[in-house]
């Protein structure tokens, strides 16, 4: 387990928490500023704030102790993700 | 969170139509996400009406505000006394035009 990057460990936790595809990008190369993209049915009917809280939840301790210094979140339902893919997704 | 702090936050977000808890100040943001959030607010019509609180100058507020909205990161935006979100959500709302609507509504009801 040791030696794995924070990025990989964030990816693991999110993949365990969500059934859909998860992507984690290191924004600055310092392994502590990430953009995460999650697709899940869990987001259906949820406000943006609720969706982001669902993504923050499995990472809460790392956010609080600054292991994850910055986290940009993109949370989509499967239907949203499908339509984004047609338009060339952000 | 100390009750006085909760009361202070309640009052602050009620008295000011647009409030942002951020790192640095509106004029001198000290974090990229805080700066981008202030920029989105300005572009959506909040220029001159943004009440910013520098959490770097007040460690107790920095921790309490995370508990207040059960949101673990800074910046945090409040419009019309309601929690809007952090940098991502504020910018998403800017892109859809909803941020401008909420700002205009909050400024108009503020009288």
mmCIF file of C-alpha atoms in Angstrom:
data_model
loop_
_atom_site.group_PDB
_atom_site.id
_atom_site.type_symbol
_atom_site.label_atom_id
_atom_site.label_comp_id
_atom_site.label_asym_id
_atom_site.label_seq_id
_atom_site.Cartn_x
_atom_site.Cartn_y
_atom_site.Cartn_z
ATOM 1 C CA UNK A 1 0.000 0.000 0.000
ATOM 2 C CA UNK A 2 2.855 2.376 0.801
ATOM 3 C CA UNK A 3 4.238 4.412 -2.072
ATOM 4 C CA UNK A 4 0.860 4.711 -3.789
ATOM 5 C CA UNK A 5 0.068 8.321 -4.637
ATOM 6 C CA UNK A 6 -2.687 10.254 -2.869
ATOM 7 C CA UNK A 7 -4.351 10.485 -6.274
ATOM 8 C CA UNK A 8 -4.549 6.682 -6.513
ATOM 9 C CA UNK A 9 -5.821 6.393 -2.961
ATOM 10 C CA UNK A 10 -8.495 9.047 -3.595
ATOM 11 C CA UNK A 11 -9.491 7.096 -6.702
ATOM 12 C CA UNK A 12 -9.786 3.890 -4.652
ATOM 13 C CA UNK A 13 -12.032 5.442 -2.018
ATOM 14 C CA UNK A 14 -14.316 7.045 -4.606
ATOM 15 C CA UNK A 15 -14.538 3.835 -6.636
ATOM 16 C CA UNK A 16 -15.630 2.033 -3.492
ATOM 17 C CA UNK A 17 -18.201 4.705 -2.720
ATOM 18 C CA UNK A 18 -19.752 5.040 -6.201
ATOM 19 C CA UNK A 19 -20.913 2.429 -8.701
ATOM 20 C CA UNK A 20 -20.273 4.590 -11.794
ATOM 21 C CA UNK A 21 -17.028 5.715 -13.502
ATOM 22 C CA UNK A 22 -14.647 7.863 -11.434
ATOM 23 C CA UNK A 23 -11.745 9.967 -12.691
ATOM 24 C CA UNK A 24 -9.205 11.781 -10.508
ATOM 25 C CA UNK A 25 -6.827 14.292 -12.079
ATOM 26 C CA UNK A 26 -3.840 15.868 -10.309
ATOM 27 C CA UNK A 27 -4.258 19.575 -11.114
ATOM 28 C CA UNK A 28 -0.811 20.793 -10.121
ATOM 29 C CA UNK A 29 1.521 17.766 -10.027
ATOM 30 C CA UNK A 30 1.899 18.186 -6.269
ATOM 31 C CA UNK A 31 -0.406 15.218 -5.502
ATOM 32 C CA UNK A 32 -2.745 17.328 -3.341
ATOM 33 C CA UNK A 33 -4.795 19.482 -5.752
ATOM 34 C CA UNK A 34 -7.305 17.250 -7.525
ATOM 35 C CA UNK A 35 -10.215 17.420 -9.914
ATOM 36 C CA UNK A 36 -12.570 14.483 -9.519
ATOM 37 C CA UNK A 37 -15.278 13.488 -11.982
ATOM 38 C CA UNK A 38 -17.918 11.033 -10.728
ATOM 39 C CA UNK A 39 -20.940 9.573 -12.530
ATOM 40 C CA UNK A 40 -23.538 7.899 -10.323
ATOM 41 C CA UNK A 41 -27.254 7.268 -9.935
ATOM 42 C CA UNK A 42 -26.796 8.503 -6.364
ATOM 43 C CA UNK A 43 -26.830 12.076 -7.739
ATOM 44 C CA UNK A 44 -30.287 11.820 -9.256
ATOM 45 C CA UNK A 45 -32.700 14.367 -7.773
ATOM 46 C CA UNK A 46 -29.916 15.918 -5.690
ATOM 47 C CA UNK A 47 -28.943 19.595 -5.605
ATOM 48 C CA UNK A 48 -25.348 20.540 -6.530
ATOM 49 C CA UNK A 49 -24.517 21.044 -2.831
ATOM 50 C CA UNK A 50 -25.891 17.591 -1.944
ATOM 51 C CA UNK A 51 -23.977 15.979 -4.802
ATOM 52 C CA UNK A 52 -20.704 17.549 -3.763
ATOM 53 C CA UNK A 53 -21.257 16.509 -0.152
ATOM 54 C CA UNK A 54 -21.665 12.906 -1.334
ATOM 55 C CA UNK A 55 -18.279 13.143 -3.063
ATOM 56 C CA UNK A 56 -16.628 14.883 -0.098
ATOM 57 C CA UNK A 57 -17.920 12.323 2.418
ATOM 58 C CA UNK A 58 -15.464 9.450 1.743
ATOM 59 C CA UNK A 59 -12.559 11.965 1.644
ATOM 60 C CA UNK A 60 -13.508 14.034 4.673
ATOM 61 C CA UNK A 61 -10.520 13.113 6.865
ATOM 62 C CA UNK A 62 -8.032 13.823 4.063
ATOM 63 C CA UNK A 63 -9.679 17.178 3.379
ATOM 64 C CA UNK A 64 -9.601 18.141 7.037
ATOM 65 C CA UNK A 65 -5.943 17.188 7.562
ATOM 66 C CA UNK A 66 -4.958 18.855 4.250
ATOM 67 C CA UNK A 67 -3.743 15.614 2.629
ATOM 68 C CA UNK A 68 -6.188 16.709 -0.060
ATOM 69 C CA UNK A 69 -5.506 20.458 -0.155
ATOM 70 C CA UNK A 70 -7.902 21.347 -2.945
ATOM 71 C CA UNK A 71 -10.695 19.396 -4.575
ATOM 72 C CA UNK A 72 -12.683 20.402 -7.621
ATOM 73 C CA UNK A 73 -15.772 18.236 -8.105
ATOM 74 C CA UNK A 74 -17.811 17.361 -11.186
ATOM 75 C CA UNK A 75 -20.747 15.144 -10.249
ATOM 76 C CA UNK A 76 -23.086 13.857 -12.993
ATOM 77 C CA UNK A 77 -25.973 11.420 -13.236
ATOM 78 C CA UNK A 78 -25.632 8.722 -15.934
ATOM 79 C CA UNK A 79 -28.160 10.580 -18.142
ATOM 80 C CA UNK A 80 -26.252 13.877 -17.810
ATOM 81 C CA UNK A 81 -23.002 12.090 -18.540
ATOM 82 C CA UNK A 82 -24.470 10.527 -21.678
ATOM 83 C CA UNK A 83 -25.627 13.907 -23.034
ATOM 84 C CA UNK A 84 -22.261 15.476 -22.185
ATOM 85 C CA UNK A 85 -20.518 12.720 -24.129
ATOM 86 C CA UNK A 86 -22.496 13.604 -27.238
ATOM 87 C CA UNK A 87 -21.524 17.280 -26.999
ATOM 88 C CA UNK A 88 -17.860 16.483 -26.253
ATOM 89 C CA UNK A 89 -17.752 16.485 -22.494
ATOM 90 C CA UNK A 90 -16.054 19.179 -20.346
ATOM 91 C CA UNK B 1 -18.937 25.585 17.615
ATOM 92 C CA UNK B 2 -19.439 28.249 20.283
ATOM 93 C CA UNK B 3 -23.030 29.630 20.305
ATOM 94 C CA UNK B 4 -21.725 33.181 19.934
ATOM 95 C CA UNK B 5 -19.958 32.169 16.734
ATOM 96 C CA UNK B 6 -23.097 30.527 15.364
ATOM 97 C CA UNK B 7 -25.116 33.666 16.185
ATOM 98 C CA UNK B 8 -22.483 35.835 14.546
ATOM 99 C CA UNK B 9 -22.566 33.786 11.337
ATOM 100 C CA UNK B 10 -26.392 33.716 11.352
ATOM 101 C CA UNK B 11 -26.431 37.511 11.671
ATOM 102 C CA UNK B 12 -23.667 38.066 9.124
ATOM 103 C CA UNK B 13 -25.288 36.082 6.336
ATOM 104 C CA UNK B 14 -28.703 37.590 7.119
ATOM 105 C CA UNK B 15 -27.534 41.199 7.179
ATOM 106 C CA UNK B 16 -25.500 41.005 3.963
ATOM 107 C CA UNK B 17 -27.189 39.899 0.723
ATOM 108 C CA UNK B 18 -23.893 38.403 -0.591
ATOM 109 C CA UNK B 19 -21.330 36.982 1.840
ATOM 110 C CA UNK B 20 -18.187 34.968 1.079
ATOM 111 C CA UNK B 21 -15.972 33.258 3.629
ATOM 112 C CA UNK B 22 -12.647 33.104 1.804
ATOM 113 C CA UNK B 23 -8.881 33.015 2.090
ATOM 114 C CA UNK B 24 -7.762 36.627 1.823
ATOM 115 C CA UNK B 25 -10.032 39.549 0.980
ATOM 116 C CA UNK B 26 -12.121 40.450 -2.028
ATOM 117 C CA UNK B 27 -9.387 42.829 -3.208
ATOM 118 C CA UNK B 28 -6.491 40.548 -2.203
ATOM 119 C CA UNK B 29 -7.586 36.916 -2.447
ATOM 120 C CA UNK B 30 -4.868 34.512 -1.255
ATOM 121 C CA UNK B 31 -6.092 31.317 -2.915
ATOM 122 C CA UNK B 32 -6.972 30.525 -6.504
ATOM 123 C CA UNK B 33 -10.388 29.066 -5.680
ATOM 124 C CA UNK B 34 -11.304 32.090 -3.539
ATOM 125 C CA UNK B 35 -10.188 34.470 -6.297
ATOM 126 C CA UNK B 36 -12.169 32.603 -8.978
ATOM 127 C CA UNK B 37 -15.271 32.618 -6.785
ATOM 128 C CA UNK B 38 -15.084 36.380 -6.163
ATOM 129 C CA UNK B 39 -14.641 36.876 -9.907
ATOM 130 C CA UNK B 40 -17.767 34.841 -10.677
ATOM 131 C CA UNK B 41 -19.766 36.849 -8.125
ATOM 132 C CA UNK B 42 -18.558 40.137 -9.632
ATOM 133 C CA UNK B 43 -19.417 39.065 -13.178
ATOM 134 C CA UNK B 44 -22.878 38.019 -12.019
ATOM 135 C CA UNK B 45 -23.645 41.526 -10.775
ATOM 136 C CA UNK B 46 -22.435 41.501 -7.163
ATOM 137 C CA UNK B 47 -19.662 44.056 -7.766
ATOM 138 C CA UNK B 48 -19.556 46.469 -4.857
ATOM 139 C CA UNK B 49 -21.978 44.422 -2.745
ATOM 140 C CA UNK B 50 -19.730 41.516 -1.734
ATOM 141 C CA UNK B 51 -19.179 41.143 2.013
ATOM 142 C CA UNK B 52 -15.994 39.050 2.369
ATOM 143 C CA UNK B 53 -14.609 37.479 5.542
ATOM 144 C CA UNK B 54 -10.941 36.461 5.572
ATOM 145 C CA UNK B 55 -10.810 33.114 7.382
ATOM 146 C CA UNK B 56 -7.007 33.286 7.450
ATOM 147 C CA UNK B 57 -7.358 36.201 9.860
ATOM 148 C CA UNK B 58 -9.817 34.308 12.078
ATOM 149 C CA UNK B 59 -8.971 30.611 12.704
ATOM 150 C CA UNK B 60 -12.095 30.042 14.805
ATOM 151 C CA UNK B 61 -14.392 31.211 12.014
ATOM 152 C CA UNK B 62 -12.365 29.081 9.579
ATOM 153 C CA UNK B 63 -13.267 25.920 11.486
ATOM 154 C CA UNK B 64 -16.772 26.948 12.591
ATOM 155 C CA UNK B 65 -17.956 27.826 9.101
ATOM 156 C CA UNK B 66 -17.132 24.284 7.951
ATOM 157 C CA UNK B 67 -19.357 22.926 10.713
ATOM 158 C CA UNK B 68 -22.045 25.557 10.086
ATOM 159 C CA UNK B 69 -22.933 24.248 6.614
ATOM 160 C CA UNK B 70 -21.380 20.787 6.950
ATOM 161 C CA UNK B 71 -19.052 21.794 4.098
ATOM 162 C CA UNK B 72 -15.361 20.996 4.624
ATOM 163 C CA UNK B 73 -13.735 23.544 2.323
ATOM 164 C CA UNK B 74 -13.198 27.251 1.803
ATOM 165 C CA UNK B 75 -14.457 29.423 0.043
ATOM 166 C CA UNK B 76 -18.111 29.344 1.003
ATOM 167 C CA UNK B 77 -20.722 31.614 -0.598
ATOM 168 C CA UNK B 78 -24.002 32.717 1.034
ATOM 169 C CA UNK B 79 -26.643 34.635 -0.902
ATOM 170 C CA UNK B 80 -29.803 35.929 0.756
ATOM 171 C CA UNK B 81 -28.771 34.086 3.930
ATOM 172 C CA UNK B 82 -28.614 30.739 2.158
ATOM 173 C CA UNK B 83 -25.547 28.530 1.561
ATOM 174 C CA UNK B 84 -24.863 28.427 -2.199
ATOM 175 C CA UNK B 85 -21.688 26.331 -2.332
ATOM 176 C CA UNK B 86 -17.976 26.583 -2.939
ATOM 177 C CA UNK B 87 -16.002 27.580 -6.014
ATOM 178 C CA UNK B 88 -17.268 24.834 -8.328
ATOM 179 C CA UNK B 89 -20.954 25.337 -7.656
ATOM 180 C CA UNK B 90 -20.724 29.132 -7.751
ATOM 181 C CA UNK B 91 -19.079 28.950 -11.165
ATOM 182 C CA UNK B 92 -21.590 26.350 -12.403
ATOM 183 C CA UNK B 93 -24.450 28.658 -11.321
ATOM 184 C CA UNK B 94 -22.680 31.553 -13.057
ATOM 185 C CA UNK B 95 -22.556 29.587 -16.311
ATOM 186 C CA UNK B 96 -26.278 28.748 -16.165
ATOM 187 C CA UNK B 97 -27.238 32.331 -15.258
ATOM 188 C CA UNK B 98 -28.768 31.237 -11.954
ATOM 189 C CA UNK B 99 -26.084 33.039 -9.955
ATOM 190 C CA UNK B 100 -27.142 36.396 -11.441
ATOM 191 C CA UNK B 101 -30.790 35.665 -10.658
ATOM 192 C CA UNK B 102 -30.044 34.828 -7.032
ATOM 193 C CA UNK B 103 -27.807 37.888 -6.621
ATOM 194 C CA UNK B 104 -30.397 40.242 -8.127
ATOM 195 C CA UNK B 105 -33.137 38.767 -5.937
ATOM 196 C CA UNK B 106 -30.995 39.098 -2.784
ATOM 197 C CA UNK B 107 -29.991 42.691 -3.638
ATOM 198 C CA UNK B 108 -33.569 43.715 -4.410
ATOM 199 C CA UNK B 109 -35.033 42.234 -1.210
ATOM 200 C CA UNK B 110 -32.202 43.835 0.777
ATOM 201 C CA UNK B 111 -33.881 47.111 -0.183
#
